[in-house]
XYZ file of N, CA, C and O in Angstrom:
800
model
N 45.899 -93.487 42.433
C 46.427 -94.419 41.428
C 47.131 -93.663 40.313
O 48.211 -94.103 39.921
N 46.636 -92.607 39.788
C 46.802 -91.661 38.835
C 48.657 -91.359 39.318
O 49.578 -91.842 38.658
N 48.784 -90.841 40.060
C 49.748 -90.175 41.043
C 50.746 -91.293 41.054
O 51.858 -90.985 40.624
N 50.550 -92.741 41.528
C 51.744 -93.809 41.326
C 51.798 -93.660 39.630
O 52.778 -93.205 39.040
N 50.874 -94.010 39.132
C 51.161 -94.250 37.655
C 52.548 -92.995 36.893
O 53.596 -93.380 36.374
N 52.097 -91.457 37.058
C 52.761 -90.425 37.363
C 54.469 -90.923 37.196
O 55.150 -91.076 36.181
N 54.840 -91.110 38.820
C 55.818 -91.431 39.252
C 56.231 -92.601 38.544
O 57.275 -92.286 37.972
N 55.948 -93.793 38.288
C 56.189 -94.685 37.268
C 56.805 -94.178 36.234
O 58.016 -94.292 36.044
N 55.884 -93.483 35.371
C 56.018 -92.810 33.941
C 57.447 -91.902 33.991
O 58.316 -92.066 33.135
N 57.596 -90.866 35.163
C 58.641 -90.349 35.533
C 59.759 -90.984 35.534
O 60.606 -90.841 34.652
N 59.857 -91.629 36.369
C 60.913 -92.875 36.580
C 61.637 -93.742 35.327
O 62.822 -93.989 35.103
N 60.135 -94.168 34.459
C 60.649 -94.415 33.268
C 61.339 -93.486 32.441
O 62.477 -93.801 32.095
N 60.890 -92.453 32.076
C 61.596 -91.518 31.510
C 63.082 -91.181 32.240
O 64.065 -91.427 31.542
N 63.265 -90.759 33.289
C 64.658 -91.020 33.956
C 65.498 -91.897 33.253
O 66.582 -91.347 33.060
N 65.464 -92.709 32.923
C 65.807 -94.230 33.026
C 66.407 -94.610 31.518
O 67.271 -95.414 31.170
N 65.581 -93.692 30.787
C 65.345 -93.601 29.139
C 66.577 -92.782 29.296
O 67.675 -93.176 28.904
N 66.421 -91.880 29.751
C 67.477 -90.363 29.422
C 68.756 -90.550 29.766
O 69.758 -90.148 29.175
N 68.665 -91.268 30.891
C 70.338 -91.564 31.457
C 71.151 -92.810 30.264
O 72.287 -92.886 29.796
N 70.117 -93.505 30.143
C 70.620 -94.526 28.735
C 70.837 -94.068 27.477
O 71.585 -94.612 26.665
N 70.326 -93.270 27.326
C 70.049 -92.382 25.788
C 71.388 -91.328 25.925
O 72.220 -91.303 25.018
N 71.550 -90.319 27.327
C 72.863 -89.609 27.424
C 74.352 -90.491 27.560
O 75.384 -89.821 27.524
N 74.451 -91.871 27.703
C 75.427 -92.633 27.675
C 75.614 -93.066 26.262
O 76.708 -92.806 25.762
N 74.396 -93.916 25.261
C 74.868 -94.135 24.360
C 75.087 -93.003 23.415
O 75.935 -93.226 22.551
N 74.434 -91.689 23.390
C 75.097 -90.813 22.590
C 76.588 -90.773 23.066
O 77.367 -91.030 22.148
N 77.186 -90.512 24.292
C 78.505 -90.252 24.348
C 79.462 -91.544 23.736
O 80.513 -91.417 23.107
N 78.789 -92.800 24.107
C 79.537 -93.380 23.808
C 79.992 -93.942 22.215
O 80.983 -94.532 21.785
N 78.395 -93.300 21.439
C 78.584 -93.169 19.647
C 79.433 -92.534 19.397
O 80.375 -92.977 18.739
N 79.377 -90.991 19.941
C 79.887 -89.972 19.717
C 81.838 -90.267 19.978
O 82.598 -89.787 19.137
N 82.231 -90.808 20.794
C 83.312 -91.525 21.444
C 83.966 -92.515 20.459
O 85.051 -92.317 19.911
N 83.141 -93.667 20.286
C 83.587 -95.213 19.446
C 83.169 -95.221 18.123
O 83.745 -95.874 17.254
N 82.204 -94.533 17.931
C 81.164 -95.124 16.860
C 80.355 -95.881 16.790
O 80.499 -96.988 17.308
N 79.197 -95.522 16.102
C 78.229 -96.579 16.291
C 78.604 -98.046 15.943
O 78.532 -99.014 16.700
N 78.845 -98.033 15.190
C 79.444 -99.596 14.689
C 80.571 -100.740 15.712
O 80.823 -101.939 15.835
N 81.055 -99.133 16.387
C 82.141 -99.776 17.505
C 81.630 -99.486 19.278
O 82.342 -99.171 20.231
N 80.510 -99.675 19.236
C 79.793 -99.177 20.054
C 78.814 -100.627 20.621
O 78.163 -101.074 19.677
N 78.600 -101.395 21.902
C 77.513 -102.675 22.372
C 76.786 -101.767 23.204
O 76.869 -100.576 23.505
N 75.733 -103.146 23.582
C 75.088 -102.590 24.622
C 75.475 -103.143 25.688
O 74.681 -103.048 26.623
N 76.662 -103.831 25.927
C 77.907 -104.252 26.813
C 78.391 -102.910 27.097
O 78.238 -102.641 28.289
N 78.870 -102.064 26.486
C 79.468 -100.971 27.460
C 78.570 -99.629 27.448
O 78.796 -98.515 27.921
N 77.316 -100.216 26.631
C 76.471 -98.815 27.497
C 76.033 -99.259 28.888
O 75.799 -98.495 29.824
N 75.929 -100.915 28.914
C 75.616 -101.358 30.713
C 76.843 -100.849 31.070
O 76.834 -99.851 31.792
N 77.847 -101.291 30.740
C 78.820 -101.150 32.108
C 79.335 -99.070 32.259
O 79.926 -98.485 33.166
N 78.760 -98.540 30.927
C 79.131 -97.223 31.677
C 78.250 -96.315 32.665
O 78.480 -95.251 33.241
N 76.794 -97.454 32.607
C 76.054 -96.873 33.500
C 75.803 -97.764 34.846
O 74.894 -97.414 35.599
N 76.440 -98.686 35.099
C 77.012 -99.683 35.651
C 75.707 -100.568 36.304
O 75.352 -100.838 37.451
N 75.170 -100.882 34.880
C 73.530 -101.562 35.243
C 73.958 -102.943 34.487
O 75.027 -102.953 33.876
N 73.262 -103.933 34.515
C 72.705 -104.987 33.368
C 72.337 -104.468 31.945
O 71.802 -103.404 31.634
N 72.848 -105.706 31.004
C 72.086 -105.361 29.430
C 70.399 -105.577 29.732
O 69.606 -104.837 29.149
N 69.954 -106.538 30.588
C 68.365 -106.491 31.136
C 68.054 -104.928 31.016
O 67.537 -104.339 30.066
N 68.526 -104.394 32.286
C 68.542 -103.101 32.727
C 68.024 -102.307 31.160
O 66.851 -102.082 30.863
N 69.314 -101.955 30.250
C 68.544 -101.697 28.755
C 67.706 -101.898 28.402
O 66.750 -101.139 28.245
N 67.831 -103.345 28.088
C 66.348 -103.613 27.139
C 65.066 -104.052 27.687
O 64.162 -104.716 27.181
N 65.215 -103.478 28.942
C 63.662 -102.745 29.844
C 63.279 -101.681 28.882
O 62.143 -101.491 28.447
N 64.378 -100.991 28.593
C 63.696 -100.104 28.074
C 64.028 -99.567 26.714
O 63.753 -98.391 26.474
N 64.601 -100.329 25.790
C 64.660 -99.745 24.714
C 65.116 -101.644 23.909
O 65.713 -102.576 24.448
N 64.741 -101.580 23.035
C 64.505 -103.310 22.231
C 66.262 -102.938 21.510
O 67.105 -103.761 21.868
N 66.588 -102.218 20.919
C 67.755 -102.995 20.342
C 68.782 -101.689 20.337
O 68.506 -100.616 20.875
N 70.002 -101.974 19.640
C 70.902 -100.766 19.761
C 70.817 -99.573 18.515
O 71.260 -98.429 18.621
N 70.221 -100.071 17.472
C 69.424 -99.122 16.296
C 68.203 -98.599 17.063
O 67.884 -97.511 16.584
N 67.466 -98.934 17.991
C 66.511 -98.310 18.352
C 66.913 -96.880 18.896
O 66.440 -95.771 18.650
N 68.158 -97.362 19.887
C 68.637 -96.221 20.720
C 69.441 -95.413 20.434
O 69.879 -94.471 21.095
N 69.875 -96.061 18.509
C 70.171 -94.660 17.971
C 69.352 -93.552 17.307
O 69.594 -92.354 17.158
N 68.107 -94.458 16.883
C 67.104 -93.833 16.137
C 66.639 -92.386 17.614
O 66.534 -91.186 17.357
N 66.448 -93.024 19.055
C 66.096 -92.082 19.761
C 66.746 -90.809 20.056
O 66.188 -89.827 20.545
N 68.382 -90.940 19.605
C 69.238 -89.859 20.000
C 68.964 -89.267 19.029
O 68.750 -88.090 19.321
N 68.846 -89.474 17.933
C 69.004 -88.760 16.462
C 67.382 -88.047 16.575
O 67.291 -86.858 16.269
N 66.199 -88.750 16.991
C 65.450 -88.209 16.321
C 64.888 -86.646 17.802
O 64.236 -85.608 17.702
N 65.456 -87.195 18.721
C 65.305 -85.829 20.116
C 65.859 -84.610 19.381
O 65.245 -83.551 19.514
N 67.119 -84.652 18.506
C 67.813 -83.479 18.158
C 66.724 -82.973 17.047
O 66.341 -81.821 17.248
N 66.148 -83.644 15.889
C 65.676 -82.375 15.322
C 64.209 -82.143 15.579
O 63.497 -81.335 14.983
N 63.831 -83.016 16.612
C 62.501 -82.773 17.678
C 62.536 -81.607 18.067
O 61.513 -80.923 18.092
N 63.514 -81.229 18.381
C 63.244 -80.266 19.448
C 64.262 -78.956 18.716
O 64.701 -77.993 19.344
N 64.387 -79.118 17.863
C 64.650 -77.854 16.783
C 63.423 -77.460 15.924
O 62.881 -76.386 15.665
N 63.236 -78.533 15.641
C 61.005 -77.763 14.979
C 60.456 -77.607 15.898
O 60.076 -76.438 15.827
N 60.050 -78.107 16.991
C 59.334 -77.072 18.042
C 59.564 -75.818 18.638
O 58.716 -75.255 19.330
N 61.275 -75.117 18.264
C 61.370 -74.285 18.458
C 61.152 -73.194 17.390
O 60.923 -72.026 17.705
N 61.228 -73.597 16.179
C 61.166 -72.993 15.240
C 59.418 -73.089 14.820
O 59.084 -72.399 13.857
N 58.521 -73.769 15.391
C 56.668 -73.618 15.316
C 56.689 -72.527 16.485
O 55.827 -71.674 16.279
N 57.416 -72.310 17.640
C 56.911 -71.704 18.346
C 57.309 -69.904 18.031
O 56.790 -68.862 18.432
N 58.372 -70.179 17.205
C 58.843 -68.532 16.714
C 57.791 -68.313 15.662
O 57.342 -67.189 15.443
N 57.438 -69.273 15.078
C 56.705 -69.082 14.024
C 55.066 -68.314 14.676
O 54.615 -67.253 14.244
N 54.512 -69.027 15.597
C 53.436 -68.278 16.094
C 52.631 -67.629 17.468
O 51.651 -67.588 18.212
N 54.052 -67.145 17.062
C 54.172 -66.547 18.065
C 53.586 -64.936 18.557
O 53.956 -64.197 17.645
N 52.991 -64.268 19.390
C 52.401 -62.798 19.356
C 53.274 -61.424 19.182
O 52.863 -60.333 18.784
N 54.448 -61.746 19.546
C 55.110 -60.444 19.191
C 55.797 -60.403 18.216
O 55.833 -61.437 17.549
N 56.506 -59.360 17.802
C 56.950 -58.566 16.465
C 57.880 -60.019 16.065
O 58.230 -60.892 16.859
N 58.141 -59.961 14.595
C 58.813 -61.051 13.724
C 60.615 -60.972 14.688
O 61.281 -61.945 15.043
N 60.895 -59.753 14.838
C 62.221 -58.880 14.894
C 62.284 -60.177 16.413
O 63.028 -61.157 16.370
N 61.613 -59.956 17.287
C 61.456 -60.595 18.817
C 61.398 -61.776 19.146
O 61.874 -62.332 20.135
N 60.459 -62.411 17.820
C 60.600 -63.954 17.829
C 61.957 -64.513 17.608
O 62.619 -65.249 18.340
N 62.373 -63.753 15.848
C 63.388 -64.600 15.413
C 64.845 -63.982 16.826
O 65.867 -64.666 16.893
N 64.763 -63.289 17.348
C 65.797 -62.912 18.445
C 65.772 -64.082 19.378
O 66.783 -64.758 19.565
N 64.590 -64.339 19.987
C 64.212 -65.103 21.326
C 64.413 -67.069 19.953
O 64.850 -68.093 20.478
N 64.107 -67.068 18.814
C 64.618 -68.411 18.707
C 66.169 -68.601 18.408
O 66.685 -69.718 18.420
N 66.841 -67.495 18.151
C 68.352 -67.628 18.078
C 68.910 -68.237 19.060
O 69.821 -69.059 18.967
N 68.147 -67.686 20.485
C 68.537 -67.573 21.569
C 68.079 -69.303 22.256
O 68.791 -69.966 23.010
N 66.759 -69.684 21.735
C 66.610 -70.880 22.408
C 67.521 -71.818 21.728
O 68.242 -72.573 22.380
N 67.512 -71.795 20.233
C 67.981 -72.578 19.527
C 69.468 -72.657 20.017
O 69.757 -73.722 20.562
N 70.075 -72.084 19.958
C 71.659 -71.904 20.597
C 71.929 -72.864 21.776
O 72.814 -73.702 21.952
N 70.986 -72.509 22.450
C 71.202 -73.227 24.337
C 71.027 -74.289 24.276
O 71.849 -74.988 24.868
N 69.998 -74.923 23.614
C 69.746 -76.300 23.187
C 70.553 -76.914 22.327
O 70.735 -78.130 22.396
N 71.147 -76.132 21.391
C 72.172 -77.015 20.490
C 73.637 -77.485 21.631
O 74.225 -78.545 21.847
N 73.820 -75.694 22.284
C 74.895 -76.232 23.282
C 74.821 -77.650 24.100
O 75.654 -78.549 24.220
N 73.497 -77.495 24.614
C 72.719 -79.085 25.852
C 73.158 -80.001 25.075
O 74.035 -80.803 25.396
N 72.570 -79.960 23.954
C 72.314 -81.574 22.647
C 73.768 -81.785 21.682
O 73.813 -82.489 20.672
N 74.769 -81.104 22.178
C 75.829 -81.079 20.954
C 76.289 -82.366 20.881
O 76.846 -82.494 19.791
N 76.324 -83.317 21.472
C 76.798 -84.518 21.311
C 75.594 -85.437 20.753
O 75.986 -86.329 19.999
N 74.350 -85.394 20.956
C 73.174 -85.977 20.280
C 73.660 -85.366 18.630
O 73.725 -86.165 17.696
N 73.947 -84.029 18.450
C 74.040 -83.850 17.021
C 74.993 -84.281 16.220
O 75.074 -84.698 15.065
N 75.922 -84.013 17.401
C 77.335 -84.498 16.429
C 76.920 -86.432 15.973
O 77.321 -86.868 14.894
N 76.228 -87.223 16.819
C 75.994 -88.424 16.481
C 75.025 -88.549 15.410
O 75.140 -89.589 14.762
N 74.232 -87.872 15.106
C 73.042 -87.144 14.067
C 73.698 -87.430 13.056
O 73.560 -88.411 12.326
N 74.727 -86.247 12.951
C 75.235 -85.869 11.643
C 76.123 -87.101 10.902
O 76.441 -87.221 9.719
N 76.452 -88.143 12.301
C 77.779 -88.962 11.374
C 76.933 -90.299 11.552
O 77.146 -91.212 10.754
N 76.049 -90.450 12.489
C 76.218 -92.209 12.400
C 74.184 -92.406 11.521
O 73.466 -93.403 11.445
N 73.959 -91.035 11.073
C 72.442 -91.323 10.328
C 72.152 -92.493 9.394
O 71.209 -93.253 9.172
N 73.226 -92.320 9.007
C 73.033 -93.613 7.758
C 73.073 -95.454 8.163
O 72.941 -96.374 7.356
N 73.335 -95.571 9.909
C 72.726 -96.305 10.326
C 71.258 -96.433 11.037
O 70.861 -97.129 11.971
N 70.569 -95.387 10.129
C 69.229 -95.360 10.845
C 68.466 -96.349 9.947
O 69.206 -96.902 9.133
N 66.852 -96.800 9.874
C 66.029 -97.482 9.270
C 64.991 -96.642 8.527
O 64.549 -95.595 9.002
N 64.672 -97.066 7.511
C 63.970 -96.107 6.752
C 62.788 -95.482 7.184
O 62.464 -94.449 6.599
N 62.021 -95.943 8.174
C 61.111 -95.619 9.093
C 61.264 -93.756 10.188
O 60.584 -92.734 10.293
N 62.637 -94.316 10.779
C 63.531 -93.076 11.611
C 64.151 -92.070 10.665
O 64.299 -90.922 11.085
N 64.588 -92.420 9.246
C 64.846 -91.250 8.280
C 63.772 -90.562 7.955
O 63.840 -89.333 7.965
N 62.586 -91.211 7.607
C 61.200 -90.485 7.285
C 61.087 -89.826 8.245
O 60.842 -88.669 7.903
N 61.144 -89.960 9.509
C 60.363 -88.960 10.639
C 61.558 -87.856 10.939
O 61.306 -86.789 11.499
N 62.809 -88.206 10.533
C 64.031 -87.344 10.434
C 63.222 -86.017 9.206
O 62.763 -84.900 9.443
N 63.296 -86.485 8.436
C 62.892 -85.678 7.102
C 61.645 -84.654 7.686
O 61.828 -83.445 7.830
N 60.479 -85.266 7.965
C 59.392 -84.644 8.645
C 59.460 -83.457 9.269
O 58.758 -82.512 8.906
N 60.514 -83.361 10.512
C 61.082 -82.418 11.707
C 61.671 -81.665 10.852
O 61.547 -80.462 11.082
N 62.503 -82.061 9.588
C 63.360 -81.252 9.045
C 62.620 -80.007 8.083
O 62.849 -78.803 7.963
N 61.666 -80.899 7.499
C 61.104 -80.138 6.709
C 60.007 -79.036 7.756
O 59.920 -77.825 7.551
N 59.182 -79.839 8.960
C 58.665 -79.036 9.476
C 59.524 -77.206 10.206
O 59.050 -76.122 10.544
N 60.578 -77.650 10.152
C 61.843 -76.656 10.536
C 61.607 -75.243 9.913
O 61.212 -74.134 10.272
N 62.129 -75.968 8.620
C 62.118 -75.276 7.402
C 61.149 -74.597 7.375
O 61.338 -73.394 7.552
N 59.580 -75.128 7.122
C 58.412 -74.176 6.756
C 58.548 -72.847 7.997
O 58.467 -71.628 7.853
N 58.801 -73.746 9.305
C 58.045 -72.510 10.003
C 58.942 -71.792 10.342
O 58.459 -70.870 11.000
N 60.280 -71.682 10.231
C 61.788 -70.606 9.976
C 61.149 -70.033 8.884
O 60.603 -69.004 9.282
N 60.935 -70.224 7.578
C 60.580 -69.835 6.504
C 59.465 -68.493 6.259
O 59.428 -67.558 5.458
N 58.733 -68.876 7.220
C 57.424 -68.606 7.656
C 57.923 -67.412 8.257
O 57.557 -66.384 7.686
N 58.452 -67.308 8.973
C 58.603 -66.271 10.170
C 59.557 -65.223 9.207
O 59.293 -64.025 9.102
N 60.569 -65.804 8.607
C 61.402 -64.943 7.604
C 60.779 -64.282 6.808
O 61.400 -63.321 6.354
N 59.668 -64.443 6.421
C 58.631 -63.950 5.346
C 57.954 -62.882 5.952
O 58.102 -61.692 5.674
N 56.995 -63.499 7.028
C 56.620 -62.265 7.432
C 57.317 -61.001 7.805
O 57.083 -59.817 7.560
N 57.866 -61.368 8.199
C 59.027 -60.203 8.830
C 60.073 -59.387 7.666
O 60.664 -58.311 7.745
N 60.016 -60.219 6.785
C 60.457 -59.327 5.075
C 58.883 -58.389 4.853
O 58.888 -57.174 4.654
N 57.422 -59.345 4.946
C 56.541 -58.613 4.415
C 56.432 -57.299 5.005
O 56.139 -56.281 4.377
N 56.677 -57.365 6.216
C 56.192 -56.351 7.482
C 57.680 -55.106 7.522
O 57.752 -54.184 8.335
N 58.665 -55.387 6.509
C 59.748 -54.199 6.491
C 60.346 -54.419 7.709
O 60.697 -53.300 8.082
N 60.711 -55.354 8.670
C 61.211 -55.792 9.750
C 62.818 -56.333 9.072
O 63.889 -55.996 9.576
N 62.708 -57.094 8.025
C 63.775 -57.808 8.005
C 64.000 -57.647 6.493
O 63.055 -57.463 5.725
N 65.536 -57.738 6.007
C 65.696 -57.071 4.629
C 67.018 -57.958 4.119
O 68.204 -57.804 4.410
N 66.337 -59.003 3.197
C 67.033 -59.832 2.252
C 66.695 -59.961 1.226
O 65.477 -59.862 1.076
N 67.342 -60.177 0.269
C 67.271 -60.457 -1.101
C 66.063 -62.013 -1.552
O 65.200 -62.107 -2.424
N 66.583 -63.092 -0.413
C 66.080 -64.458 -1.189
C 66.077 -65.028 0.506
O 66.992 -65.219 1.307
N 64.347 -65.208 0.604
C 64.191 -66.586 1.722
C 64.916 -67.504 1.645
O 65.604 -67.577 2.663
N 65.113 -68.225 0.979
C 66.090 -69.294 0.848
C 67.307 -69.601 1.435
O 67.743 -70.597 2.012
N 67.913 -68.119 1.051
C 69.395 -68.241 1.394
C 69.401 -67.677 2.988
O 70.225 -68.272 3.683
N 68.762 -66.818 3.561
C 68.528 -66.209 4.133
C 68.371 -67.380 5.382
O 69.063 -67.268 6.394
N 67.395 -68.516 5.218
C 66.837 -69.268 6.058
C 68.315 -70.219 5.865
O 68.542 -70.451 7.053
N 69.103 -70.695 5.329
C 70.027 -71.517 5.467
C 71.365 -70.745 5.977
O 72.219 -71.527 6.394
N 71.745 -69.276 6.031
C 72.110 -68.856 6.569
C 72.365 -68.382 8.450
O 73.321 -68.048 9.151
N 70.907 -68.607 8.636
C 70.484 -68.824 9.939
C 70.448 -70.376 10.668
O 70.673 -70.761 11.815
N 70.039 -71.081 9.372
C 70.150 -72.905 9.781
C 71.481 -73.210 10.315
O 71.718 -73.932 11.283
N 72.258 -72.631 9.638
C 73.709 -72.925 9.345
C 74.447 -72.225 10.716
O 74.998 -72.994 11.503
N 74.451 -71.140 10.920
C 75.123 -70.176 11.862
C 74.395 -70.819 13.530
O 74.923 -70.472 14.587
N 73.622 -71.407 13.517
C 73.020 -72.023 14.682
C 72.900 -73.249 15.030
O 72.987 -73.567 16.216
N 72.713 -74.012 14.201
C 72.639 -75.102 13.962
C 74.696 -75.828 14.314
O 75.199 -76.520 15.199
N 75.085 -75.335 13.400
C 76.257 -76.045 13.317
C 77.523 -75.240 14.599
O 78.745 -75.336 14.483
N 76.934 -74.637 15.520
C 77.538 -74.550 16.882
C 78.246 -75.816 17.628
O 79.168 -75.740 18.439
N 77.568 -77.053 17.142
C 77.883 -78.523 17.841
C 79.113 -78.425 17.472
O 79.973 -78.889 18.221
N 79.429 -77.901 16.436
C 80.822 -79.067 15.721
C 81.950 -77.954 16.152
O 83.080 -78.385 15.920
N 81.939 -76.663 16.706
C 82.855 -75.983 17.411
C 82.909 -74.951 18.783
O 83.562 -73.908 18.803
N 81.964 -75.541 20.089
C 81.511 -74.951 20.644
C 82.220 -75.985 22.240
O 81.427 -76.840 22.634
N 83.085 -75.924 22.754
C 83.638 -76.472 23.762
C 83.327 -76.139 25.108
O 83.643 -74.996 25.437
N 82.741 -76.914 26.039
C 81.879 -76.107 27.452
C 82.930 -75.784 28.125
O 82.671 -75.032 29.065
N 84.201 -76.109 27.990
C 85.481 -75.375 28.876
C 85.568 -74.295 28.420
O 86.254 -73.639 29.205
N 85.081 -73.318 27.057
C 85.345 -72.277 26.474
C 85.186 -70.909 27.486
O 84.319 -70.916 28.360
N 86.052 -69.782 27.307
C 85.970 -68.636 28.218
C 84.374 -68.358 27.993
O 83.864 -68.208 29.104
N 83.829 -68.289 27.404
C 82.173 -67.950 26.857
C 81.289 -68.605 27.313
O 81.512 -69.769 26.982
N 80.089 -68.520 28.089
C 79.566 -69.552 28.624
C 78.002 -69.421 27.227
O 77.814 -68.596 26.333
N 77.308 -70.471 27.600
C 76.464 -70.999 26.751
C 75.456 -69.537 26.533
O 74.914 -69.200 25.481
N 75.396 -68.742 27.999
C 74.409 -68.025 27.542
C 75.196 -66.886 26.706
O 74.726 -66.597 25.605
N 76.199 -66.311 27.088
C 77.007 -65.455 26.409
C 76.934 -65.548 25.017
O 76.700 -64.575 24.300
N 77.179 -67.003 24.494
C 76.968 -67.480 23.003
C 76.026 -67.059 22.921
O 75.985 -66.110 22.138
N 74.876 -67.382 23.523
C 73.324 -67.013 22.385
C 73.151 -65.859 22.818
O 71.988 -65.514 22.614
N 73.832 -64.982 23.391
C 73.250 -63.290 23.002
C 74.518 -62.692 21.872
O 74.169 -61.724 21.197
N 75.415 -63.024 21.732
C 75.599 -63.212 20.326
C 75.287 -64.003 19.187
O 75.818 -63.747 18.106
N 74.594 -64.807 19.301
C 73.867 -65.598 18.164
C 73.199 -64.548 17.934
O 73.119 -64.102 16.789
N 72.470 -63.836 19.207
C 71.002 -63.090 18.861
C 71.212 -61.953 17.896
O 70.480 -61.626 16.961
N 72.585 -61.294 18.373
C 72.881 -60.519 17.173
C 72.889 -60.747 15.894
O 71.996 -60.404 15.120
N 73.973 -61.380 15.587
C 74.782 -62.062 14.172
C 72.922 -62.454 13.581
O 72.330 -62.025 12.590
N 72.540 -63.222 14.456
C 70.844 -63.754 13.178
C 70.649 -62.707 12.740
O 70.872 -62.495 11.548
N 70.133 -61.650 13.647
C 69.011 -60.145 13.157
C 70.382 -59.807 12.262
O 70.136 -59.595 11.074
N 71.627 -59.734 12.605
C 72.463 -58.980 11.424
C 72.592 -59.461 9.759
O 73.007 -58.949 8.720
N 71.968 -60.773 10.182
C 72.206 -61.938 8.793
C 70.617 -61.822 7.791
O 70.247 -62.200 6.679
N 70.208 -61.306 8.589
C 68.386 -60.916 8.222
C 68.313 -59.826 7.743
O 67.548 -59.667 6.791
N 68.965 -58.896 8.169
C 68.908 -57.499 7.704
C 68.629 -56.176 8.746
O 68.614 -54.976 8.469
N 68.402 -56.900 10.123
C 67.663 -55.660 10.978
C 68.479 -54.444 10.996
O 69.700 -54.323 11.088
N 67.334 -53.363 10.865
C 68.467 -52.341 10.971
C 67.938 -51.513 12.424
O 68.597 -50.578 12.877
C-alpha cells in the first residue's frame, strides 16, 4: 500500500512541476498579469480541471515558482554553512552549487524578481524567511573563515552581498546557447567568489 501511495505522491509531484515549469515560462514570456490558466492548459495541452487538481488559483502558482527559487538557495547556503571541511571548500563547493541551480531556475528567478509584488502577504513572509535564512548562514560561513585566516575582508557585509550579487544575479545574463556551458560557469564562479573573499 505504502509503495502505491509512493507512486501516487510521485506522480503528483510530476504533475506539479510540469505546471509550475510552464507557468514560470509563460510569466516570464507575458507577464503575470497577462498571463490565464487558459494558456497554461493549452501549453501543456491538458484541461483548466487538469490545473486546479492541483494547484487552487493562479496567485497560488505564482507564490510556488517564486517561493522554489529562494528555497533552494538557503538550503544551499545551511549546507555550506555546516558543513565538515575547511571554510575555503565549502564556500568553493557553494559557488559551485549555487551557480548550476541558478542556471536550472533562471526563469523561476527572473519571474521572482519582476512579478513579486503580485504575491500575498503570507508568500512575502516566507519569501523574507529563506532570505534572511540565506543571509545568516552565508554570513556564518564568511565569518568563520575570516576567524580561521582562510578568508580576508575588510566588512562581512559587503563581502556577503558581493558574493549574493556575483551568483545570484547570473539569471539576468546567462544564455544556455552561450559558448560556456553551465558547468564551465561555476568553475569560474568558484574562482571569482574565493577571489572576492580574499583567498590567497
Amino acid at each position: 500500500m505504502s509503495q502505491v501511495g509512493d507512486i501516487k505522491n510521485e506522480m503528483v509531484e510530476f504533475r506539479r512541476a510540469k505546471i509550475l515549469d510552464a507557468a514560470s515560462q509563460l510569466f516570464f514570456d507575458k507577464g503575470y498579469n497577462g498571463t490565464t490558466i487558459d494558456d497554461i492548459a493549452a501549453r501543456l495541452g491538458v484541461t483548466k480541471r487538469f490545473i486546479y487538481h492541483c494547484f487552487n488559483s493562479k496567485v497560488e502558482l505564482l507564490t510556488e515558482v517564486c517561493n522554489r527559487t529562494t528555497a533552494f538557495a538557503a538550503e544551499i547556503a545551511d549546507e555550506a554553512r555546516h558543513g565538515d571541511s575547511p571554510p575555503k571548500e565549502r564556500l568553493r563547493r557553494f559557488a559551485r552549487d549555487l551557480t548550476l541551480k541558478v542556471v536550472e531556475g533562471r526563469v523561476y528567478l527572473a519571474v521572482l524578481f519582476r512579478e513579486e509584488k503580485h504575491l500575498p502577504a503570507t508568500a512575502l513572509a516566507a519569501l523574507k524567511r529563506d532570505r534572511r535564512r540565506f543571509n545568516a548562514s552565508l554570513s556564518a560561513l564568511l565569518e568563520e573563515g575570516h576567524r580561521l585566516g582562510e578568508f580576508h575582508f575588510g566588512n562581512v557585509d559587503i563581502a556577503l552581498q558581493a558574493v549574493t550579487g556575483m551568483t545570484t544575479w547570473i539569471f539576468s545574463w546567462y544564455q544556455p546557447k552561450s559558448s560556456m556551458s553551465a558547468e564551465q560557469l561555476a568553475g569560474e564562479m568558484e574562482v571569482l567568489v574565493l577571489q572576492a573573499v580574499g583567498v590567497r
